[in-house]
CSV table of C-alpha atoms and ligand atoms in Angstrom, one decimal:
chain,number,residue,atom,x,y,z
A,102,MET,CA,-8.1,13.4,-8.7
A,103,PRO,CA,-5.2,15.1,-10.5
A,104,GLU,CA,-2.4,14.7,-8.0
A,105,ALA,CA,-0.4,11.4,-7.8
A,106,PHE,CA,0.5,9.9,-4.5
A,107,PRO,CA,3.8,8.1,-5.3
A,108,LEU,CA,4.3,6.8,-1.9
A,109,ALA,CA,0.8,6.6,-0.4
A,110,GLY,CA,-0.8,5.4,-3.6
A,111,ARG,CA,-1.1,1.9,-5.0
A,112,GLY,CA,0.6,2.9,-8.2
A,113,THR,CA,4.0,1.3,-7.9
A,114,ARG,CA,3.3,-0.9,-4.8
A,115,PRO,CA,-0.2,-2.4,-4.9
A,116,ASP,CA,0.2,-4.3,-1.8
A,117,ASP,CA,-1.4,-3.1,1.5
A,118,LEU,CA,0.9,-1.5,3.9
A,119,VAL,CA,1.1,-3.3,7.3
A,120,VAL,CA,2.3,-1.2,10.2
A,121,ALA,CA,4.0,-3.2,12.9
A,122,VAL,CA,3.1,-1.9,16.5
A,123,GLY,CA,4.1,-3.7,19.7
A,124,GLY,CA,3.1,-7.2,18.1
A,125,LEU,CA,0.1,-5.8,16.2
A,126,ARG,CA,-0.1,-5.6,12.4
A,127,LEU,CA,-2.2,-2.5,11.6
A,128,GLY,CA,-3.6,-2.8,8.3
A,129,ALA,CA,-3.7,-6.6,8.2
A,130,ALA,CA,-7.0,-8.6,8.5
A,131,GLY,CA,-8.2,-8.3,12.1
A,132,LEU,CA,-9.8,-5.1,13.6
A,133,VAL,CA,-7.6,-3.2,16.0
A,134,VAL,CA,-9.2,-1.0,18.6
A,135,ALA,CA,-7.3,1.9,20.4
A,136,ALA,CA,-9.2,3.1,23.4
A,137,GLY,CA,-8.7,5.4,26.5
A,138,PRO,CA,-9.4,8.9,27.6
A,139,CYS,CA,-9.4,12.0,25.5
A,140,ALA,CA,-6.5,13.3,27.8
A,141,VAL,CA,-4.4,11.6,30.4
A,142,GLU,CA,-5.8,13.2,33.5
A,143,GLY,CA,-3.8,11.7,36.5
A,144,GLU,CA,-2.0,8.6,37.5
A,145,GLU,CA,-4.6,6.7,39.3
A,146,THR,CA,-7.5,7.3,37.0
A,147,PHE,CA,-5.3,6.7,33.8
A,148,LEU,CA,-4.0,3.2,35.2
A,149,ARG,CA,-7.4,2.2,36.1
A,150,THR,CA,-9.0,3.1,32.7
A,151,ALA,CA,-5.9,1.5,31.0
A,152,GLN,CA,-6.5,-1.9,32.7
A,153,ALA,CA,-10.2,-1.6,32.2
A,154,VAL,CA,-9.9,-1.1,28.4
A,155,LYS,CA,-7.4,-3.8,28.2
A,156,ALA,CA,-9.6,-6.2,30.2
A,157,ALA,CA,-12.3,-5.2,27.7
A,158,GLY,CA,-10.2,-6.4,24.8
A,159,ALA,CA,-8.7,-3.1,23.4
A,160,HIS,CA,-5.4,-3.5,21.8
A,161,ILE,CA,-3.9,0.0,21.9
A,162,LEU,CA,-4.0,2.4,24.9
A,163,ARG,CA,-4.8,6.2,23.8
A,164,GLY,CA,-4.5,9.3,26.0
A,165,GLY,CA,-3.6,12.8,25.1
A,166,ALA,CA,-0.6,14.5,26.9
A,167,PHE,CA,-0.7,17.7,24.8
A,168,LYS,CA,-4.1,18.6,23.9
A,169,PRO,CA,-5.3,20.8,21.0
A,170,ARG,CA,-8.2,22.8,22.7
A,171,THR,CA,-10.3,25.5,21.0
A,172,SER,CA,-10.0,27.6,24.2
A,173,PRO,CA,-6.7,28.5,25.6
A,174,TYR,CA,-8.3,28.5,29.0
A,175,SER,CA,-9.5,24.9,28.7
A,176,PHE,CA,-7.2,22.0,30.2
A,177,GLN,CA,-4.2,21.7,27.8
A,178,GLY,CA,-2.9,18.3,28.9
A,179,LEU,CA,-0.3,17.3,31.5
A,180,GLY,CA,2.5,17.5,28.9
A,181,ARG,CA,5.6,15.8,30.0
A,182,GLU,CA,3.8,14.2,33.0
A,183,GLY,CA,1.4,12.8,30.8
A,184,LEU,CA,4.1,11.2,28.8
A,185,ARG,CA,5.5,9.6,32.0
A,186,LEU,CA,2.1,8.3,32.8
A,187,LEU,CA,1.7,6.8,29.3
A,188,GLY,CA,5.0,4.9,29.6
A,189,LEU,CA,3.8,3.7,33.2
A,190,ALA,CA,0.5,2.5,31.8
A,191,ARG,CA,2.3,0.7,28.9
A,192,ARG,CA,4.6,-1.2,31.4
A,193,ARG,CA,1.5,-2.0,33.6
A,194,THR,CA,-0.6,-3.2,30.8
A,195,GLY,CA,1.6,-4.4,28.2
A,196,LEU,CA,-0.5,-2.2,25.6
A,197,PRO,CA,1.2,-0.1,23.0
A,198,VAL,CA,0.3,3.5,23.5
A,199,ILE,CA,-0.9,6.3,21.1
A,200,THR,CA,-0.7,9.9,21.9
A,201,GLU,CA,-0.9,13.3,20.0
A,202,VAL,CA,2.0,15.5,19.3
A,203,LEU,CA,1.2,19.2,18.5
A,204,ASP,CA,4.6,20.8,18.1
A,205,PRO,CA,7.5,19.9,15.9
A,206,ARG,CA,9.9,20.5,18.9
A,207,ASP,CA,8.2,17.8,20.9
A,208,VAL,CA,8.3,15.0,18.3
A,209,GLY,CA,11.6,13.4,19.9
A,210,GLU,CA,10.3,13.4,23.3
A,211,VAL,CA,6.8,12.2,22.3
A,212,ALA,CA,8.4,9.6,20.0
A,213,ALA,CA,10.5,8.3,22.9
A,214,ALA,CA,7.4,7.8,25.1
A,215,ALA,CA,4.9,6.5,22.4
A,216,ASP,CA,4.5,3.6,20.2
A,217,VAL,CA,2.2,5.6,17.7
A,218,LEU,CA,2.3,9.4,17.1
A,219,GLN,CA,-1.1,11.0,16.5
A,220,VAL,CA,-1.5,14.0,14.2
A,221,GLY,CA,-4.7,15.8,15.1
A,222,ALA,CA,-7.3,17.0,12.5
A,223,ARG,CA,-6.3,20.6,13.3
A,224,ASN,CA,-2.7,19.7,12.2
A,225,MET,CA,-3.1,17.5,9.0
A,226,GLN,CA,-1.5,20.3,7.1
A,227,ASN,CA,1.1,21.4,9.6
A,228,PHE,CA,3.9,20.8,7.2
A,229,PRO,CA,6.7,21.3,9.4
A,230,LEU,CA,5.3,19.0,12.0
A,231,LEU,CA,4.6,16.5,9.1
A,232,LYS,CA,8.2,16.7,8.0
A,233,GLU,CA,9.6,16.3,11.5
A,234,LEU,CA,7.4,13.1,11.8
A,235,GLY,CA,9.3,11.8,8.8
A,236,ARG,CA,12.4,11.5,11.2
A,237,ALA,CA,10.5,10.3,14.3
A,238,GLY,CA,11.1,6.6,13.9
A,239,LYS,CA,7.8,5.7,15.1
A,240,PRO,CA,4.3,5.1,13.2
A,241,VAL,CA,2.1,8.0,12.7
A,242,LEU,CA,-1.6,8.1,12.7
A,243,LEU,CA,-2.8,11.1,10.6
A,244,LYS,CA,-6.2,12.2,11.2
A,245,ARG,CA,-8.2,13.8,8.4
A,246,ALA,CA,-8.9,17.4,8.7
A,247,GLN,CA,-12.6,18.5,9.0
A,248,GLY,CA,-13.5,19.4,5.5
A,249,ALA,CA,-10.3,18.2,3.9
A,250,THR,CA,-10.4,16.4,0.6
A,251,ILE,CA,-9.2,13.0,0.0
A,252,GLU,CA,-6.4,14.5,-2.0
A,253,GLU,CA,-5.3,16.8,0.7
A,254,TRP,CA,-5.2,14.1,3.1
A,255,LEU,CA,-3.1,11.8,1.0
A,256,LEU,CA,-0.9,14.4,0.2
A,257,ALA,CA,-0.3,15.2,3.9
A,258,ALA,CA,0.5,11.5,4.3
A,259,GLU,CA,3.1,12.0,1.5
A,260,TYR,CA,4.8,14.5,3.5
A,261,VAL,CA,5.6,12.2,6.3
A,262,LEU,CA,6.4,9.3,3.9
A,263,ASP,CA,8.7,11.4,1.6
A,264,SER,CA,10.3,12.7,4.8
A,265,GLY,CA,11.5,9.2,5.5
A,266,ASN,CA,8.7,7.7,7.7
A,267,GLU,CA,7.2,4.7,5.8
A,268,ASN,CA,4.7,3.9,8.6
A,269,VAL,CA,1.6,5.9,8.4
A,270,VAL,CA,-2.1,5.2,9.3
A,271,LEU,CA,-4.9,7.4,8.2
A,272,CYS,CA,-7.9,8.1,10.4
A,273,GLU,CA,-11.2,9.6,9.5
A,274,ARG,CA,-12.9,11.6,12.4
A,275,GLY,CA,-15.9,13.5,10.8
A,276,HIS,CA,-16.7,16.9,9.5
A,277,ARG,CA,-18.6,19.9,10.8
A,278,LEU,CA,-22.3,20.2,10.0
A,279,PRO,CA,-23.9,23.6,10.2
A,280,GLY,CA,-26.4,23.9,12.9
A,281,GLU,CA,-25.7,20.4,14.4
A,282,GLY,CA,-23.6,21.3,17.5
A,283,GLU,CA,-20.8,19.0,18.2
A,284,ARG,CA,-22.2,16.2,16.0
A,285,ARG,CA,-20.0,15.6,12.8
A,286,ALA,CA,-20.6,13.8,9.5
A,287,LEU,CA,-18.4,10.7,9.5
A,288,ASP,CA,-17.5,10.1,6.1
A,289,LEU,CA,-17.5,6.4,5.8
A,290,GLY,CA,-17.4,6.3,1.9
A,291,ALA,CA,-13.9,7.6,2.3
A,292,VAL,CA,-12.8,4.4,3.9
A,293,SER,CA,-13.5,2.4,0.8
A,294,LEU,CA,-12.2,5.1,-1.5
A,295,VAL,CA,-9.0,5.5,0.4
A,296,ARG,CA,-8.4,1.9,0.5
A,297,GLU,CA,-8.8,1.7,-3.2
A,298,LEU,CA,-6.5,4.6,-3.9
A,299,SER,CA,-3.9,4.1,-1.2
A,300,ARG,CA,-2.0,1.3,0.6
A,301,LEU,CA,-2.2,2.8,4.1
A,302,PRO,CA,-4.1,1.3,6.6
A,303,VAL,CA,-7.6,3.4,7.4
A,304,PHE,CA,-8.8,3.8,10.8
A,305,VAL,CA,-12.0,5.7,12.0
A,306,ASP,CA,-12.5,7.8,15.2
A,307,PRO,CA,-16.2,7.1,15.8
A,308,SER,CA,-16.1,9.3,19.0
A,309,HIS,CA,-15.3,12.8,17.9
A,310,ALA,CA,-17.7,12.5,15.1
A,311,ALA,CA,-20.4,11.5,17.5
A,312,GLY,CA,-20.5,14.6,19.6
A,313,ARG,CA,-22.5,12.6,22.3
A,314,ARG,CA,-22.1,9.2,23.7
A,315,GLY,CA,-25.3,7.6,22.3
A,316,LEU,CA,-23.9,7.9,18.8
A,317,VAL,CA,-20.6,6.4,19.2
A,318,GLU,CA,-21.5,2.8,19.0
A,319,ALA,CA,-23.4,3.0,15.6
A,320,ASN,CA,-20.5,5.0,14.3
A,321,ALA,CA,-18.0,2.3,15.4
A,322,LEU,CA,-20.0,-0.6,14.1
A,323,ALA,CA,-20.6,1.2,10.7
A,324,ALA,CA,-17.0,2.0,10.5
A,325,ALA,CA,-16.0,-1.6,10.9
A,326,ALA,CA,-18.6,-2.7,8.4
A,327,ALA,CA,-17.2,-0.1,6.0
A,328,GLY,CA,-13.8,-1.6,6.1
A,329,ALA,CA,-11.8,0.4,8.7
A,330,ARG,CA,-8.8,-1.6,9.8
A,331,GLY,CA,-9.1,0.0,13.2
A,332,LEU,CA,-10.9,2.3,15.6
A,333,LEU,CA,-9.9,5.2,18.0
A,334,VAL,CA,-12.5,5.2,20.8
A,335,GLU,CA,-12.6,7.7,23.7
A,336,VAL,CA,-13.5,6.1,27.1
A,337,HIS,CA,-13.7,7.6,30.5
A,338,GLU,CA,-14.5,6.1,34.0
A,339,ASN,CA,-16.5,9.2,35.0
A,340,PRO,CA,-17.3,11.1,31.8
A,341,ASP,CA,-19.3,13.8,33.7
A,342,ALA,CA,-15.9,14.8,35.4
A,343,ALA,CA,-13.7,14.4,32.4
A,344,LEU,CA,-11.3,17.3,31.7
A,345,SER,CA,-12.1,17.1,27.9
A,346,ASP,CA,-14.5,15.4,25.7
A,347,GLY,CA,-16.7,13.9,28.3
A,348,ALA,CA,-19.9,14.2,26.3
A,349,HIS,CA,-18.9,11.5,23.8
A,350,SER,CA,-16.6,9.5,26.0
A,351,LEU,CA,-17.9,5.9,26.5
A,352,ARG,CA,-18.4,4.8,30.2
A,353,LEU,CA,-16.1,1.6,30.8
A,354,GLU,CA,-19.2,-0.7,30.8
A,355,GLU,CA,-20.3,0.8,27.4
A,356,PHE,CA,-17.1,0.2,26.0
A,357,GLN,CA,-17.1,-3.4,27.2
A,358,ALA,CA,-20.4,-3.9,25.5
A,359,LEU,CA,-19.2,-2.2,22.3
A,360,MET,CA,-16.2,-4.6,22.2
A,361,GLY,CA,-18.6,-7.5,22.5
A,362,ARG,CA,-20.7,-6.3,19.4
A,363,LEU,CA,-17.5,-5.4,17.5
A,364,GLY,CA,-16.1,-8.9,18.0
A,365,ARG,CA,-19.4,-10.5,16.7
A,366,LEU,CA,-19.6,-8.0,13.7
A,367,ALA,CA,-15.9,-8.4,12.9
A,368,ALA,CA,-16.0,-12.2,12.9
A,369,ALA,CA,-19.1,-12.2,10.6
A,370,LEU,CA,-17.3,-9.8,8.3
A,371,ASP,CA,-13.6,-10.7,7.7
A,372,GLY,CA,-10.8,-11.5,10.1
A,373,GLY,CA,-12.6,-10.9,13.5
A,374,LEU,CA,-10.9,-8.7,16.2
A,375,ALA,CA,-7.1,-8.7,15.9
A,376,ALA,CA,-5.3,-11.0,18.7
A,377,PRO,CA,-4.1,-9.2,21.8
A,378,PRO,CA,-0.7,-7.5,21.4
A,379,ALA,CA,2.2,-10.0,22.1
B,276,PEP,C1,-8.4,13.5,20.0
B,276,PEP,O1,-8.1,12.4,19.5
B,276,PEP,O2,-8.4,13.7,21.2
B,276,PEP,C2,-8.5,14.7,19.1
B,276,PEP,C3,-8.2,15.8,19.6
B,276,PEP,O3,-9.0,14.4,17.8
B,276,PEP,P1,-9.2,15.4,16.6
B,276,PEP,O4,-7.8,15.9,16.1
B,276,PEP,O5,-9.7,14.4,15.6
B,276,PEP,O6,-10.1,16.4,17.0
B,277,MN,MN1,-10.9,14.1,22.4
C-alpha cells in the first residue's frame, strides 16, 4: 500500500481512536448497534420503530432523510421533514441518531439535526462533500464504496480528517457480485486489515450486503466475530410496505432475536454489547 495515512493510520498515533457519541464510545470495547429503517417514512411509523429498536437494545437510531436512489423516480426521502422526525425520535427515545448527507450544501442543516453524519457508499469519493464534513463538528461514518480499495477508503477518510474533523468511523457494506442480484460480497477480512492499518473504529453494515433478509443475521454475527466495533442494521415494522430496501430490512421481532444472539456472541468474544447510551 504505497500511500501513507498520516491521520487515519497508526504511524504517529498507535492508539485506537474512540469517538464519543451521546454517552457511547465508538471504537472502544463493547459492540455498538445502530438500527432503524432505511428511510424515515413518517412520524408514527418512525417513532414506533425507534421505540422498538431501543427496547431491543439498539444504541443508535438510523433513518435516512436524504436518500441516494438508483432511480430518480424512487422515493427520495422526506428531506427536512425527515430531519425534524429524527430530532423528535431522538428526544422521545434518548438515542443518538445517524443519517446520511448527500449534498455539501446540506451539511450544516444535517449536522444540526443528527449526532452522526453518514457518507453513503456512492459518495465515498465525493471530495467536496468530504471536505465540507471536515467542518461539520459532528462525527462522520464513512461507508466504503463498492469495489473501492482499502487505500482509497482510508484516503477518503483522510479528506475528512485533514479538513478538521477528527471523528471518523469507517463502515464496510459489501461489493457487487456479477450475476448475484442484490446480494453483495461482504469483505470481513477488511475489518482486521483496517484495524491493523488504521486507528479509526470500523463498523459493518450487514443489511445492504445481504440483499435479502435471510442473510442479514449471518452477516451481522460474522462481522462481530471479525472484530467490527459496531453494526448498522436496517429494521422496518412492515418490510413489505417499505419505501426503500424492504427486501433486506429485518422485522422488529427478527431484530430482537438478532440482538439476543449478538449479546451472547459479543460476551463470548470481548467486551459484550456496549452499555445503553447515557
Ligand atoms: C443506507 O445506509 O441506506 C445506504 C444507502 O447505504 P449505502 O450507501 O451503503 O448503499
Ligand atoms: Mn438502505
